[in-house]
XYZ file of C-alpha atoms in Angstrom:
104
model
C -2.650 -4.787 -0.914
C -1.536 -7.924 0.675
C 1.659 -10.097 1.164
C 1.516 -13.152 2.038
C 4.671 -15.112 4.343
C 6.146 -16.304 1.110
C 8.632 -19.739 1.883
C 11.171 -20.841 -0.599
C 8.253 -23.404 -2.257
C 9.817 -26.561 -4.000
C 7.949 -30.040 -3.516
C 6.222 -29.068 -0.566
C 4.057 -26.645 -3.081
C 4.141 -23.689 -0.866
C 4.348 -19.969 -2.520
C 7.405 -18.838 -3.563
C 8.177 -15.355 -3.816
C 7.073 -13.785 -7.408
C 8.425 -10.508 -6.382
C 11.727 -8.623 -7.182
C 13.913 -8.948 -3.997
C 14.080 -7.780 -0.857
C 9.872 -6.972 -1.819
C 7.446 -9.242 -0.391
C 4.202 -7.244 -1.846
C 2.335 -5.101 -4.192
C 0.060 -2.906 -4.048
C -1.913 -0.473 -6.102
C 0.333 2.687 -7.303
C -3.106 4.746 -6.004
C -1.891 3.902 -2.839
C 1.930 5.709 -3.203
C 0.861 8.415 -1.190
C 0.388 6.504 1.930
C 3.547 3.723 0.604
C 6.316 5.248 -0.185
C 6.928 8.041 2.687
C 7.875 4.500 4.941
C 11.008 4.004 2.711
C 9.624 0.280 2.672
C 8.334 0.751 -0.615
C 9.259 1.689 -4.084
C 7.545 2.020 -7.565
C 8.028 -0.936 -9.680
C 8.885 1.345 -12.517
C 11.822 3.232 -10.429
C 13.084 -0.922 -10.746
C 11.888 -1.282 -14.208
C 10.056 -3.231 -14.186
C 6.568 -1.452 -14.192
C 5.336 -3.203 -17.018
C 5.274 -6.634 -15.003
C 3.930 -5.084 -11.992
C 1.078 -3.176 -13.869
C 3.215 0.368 -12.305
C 2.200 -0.687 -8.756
C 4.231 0.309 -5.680
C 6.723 -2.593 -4.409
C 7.263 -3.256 -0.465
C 10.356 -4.927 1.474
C 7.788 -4.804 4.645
C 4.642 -7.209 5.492
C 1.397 -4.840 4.554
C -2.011 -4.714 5.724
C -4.554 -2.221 4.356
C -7.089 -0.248 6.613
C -10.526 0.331 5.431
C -11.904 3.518 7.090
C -16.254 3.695 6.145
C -17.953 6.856 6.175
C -21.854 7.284 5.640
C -23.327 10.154 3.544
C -20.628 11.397 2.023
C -19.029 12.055 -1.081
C -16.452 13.254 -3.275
C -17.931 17.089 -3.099
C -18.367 17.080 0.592
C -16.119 14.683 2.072
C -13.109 15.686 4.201
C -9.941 15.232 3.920
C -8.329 12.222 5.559
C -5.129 13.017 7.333
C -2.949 9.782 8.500
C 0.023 9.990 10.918
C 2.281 7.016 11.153
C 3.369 7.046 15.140
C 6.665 5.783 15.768
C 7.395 3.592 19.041
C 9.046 6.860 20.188
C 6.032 8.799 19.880
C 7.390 10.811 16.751
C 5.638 11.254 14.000
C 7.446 8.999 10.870
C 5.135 10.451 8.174
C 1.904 12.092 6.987
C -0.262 11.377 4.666
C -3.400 13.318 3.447
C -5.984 12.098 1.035
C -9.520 12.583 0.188
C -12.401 10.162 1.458
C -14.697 8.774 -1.583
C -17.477 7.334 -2.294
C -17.429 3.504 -4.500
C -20.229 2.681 -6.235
């Protein structure tokens, strides 16, 4: 999950855009849950074209992921993770719930 500041590219050889527009990134459809509630994101299949995007989930908006690391858990005992996205109001734009696991 990552999108870079992509520039219009040309002879200066910087990145140009290999996204459908107005997205700038892709990430993993796994990660839908947490994505598409924004309304900054959409499936790349919804756009057709899932089979170029290996079905990930296409964003108009910048993205950065969070890595949240738990010790001695795993996918029997670990809790729930429940993520609020906090508007500059203070309201609540979405929730998102998903279960912690263990890689590896």
């Amino acid at each position: 999950v990552m999108a870079p500041d992509w520039t219009d590219g040309g002879a200066s050889g910087a990145l140009t855009n290999p996204f459908p527009s107005p997205h700038l990134g892709l990430a993993s459809s796994k990660y839908e849950p947490f994505l598409l509630p924004t309304g900054a994101c959409v499936t790349s299949e919804s756009l057709g074209v899932g089979n170029q995007f290996t079905q990930g989930t296409l964003c108009s908006k910048p993205m950065r992921m969070v890595k949240i690391w738990t010790f001695d858990q795993d996918e029997t005992t670990a809790p729930a993770l429940v993520v609020d996205l906090i508007g500059g109001s203070g309201e609540v734009l979405f929730t998102a719930s998903t279960k912690l696991y263990a890689i590896g």
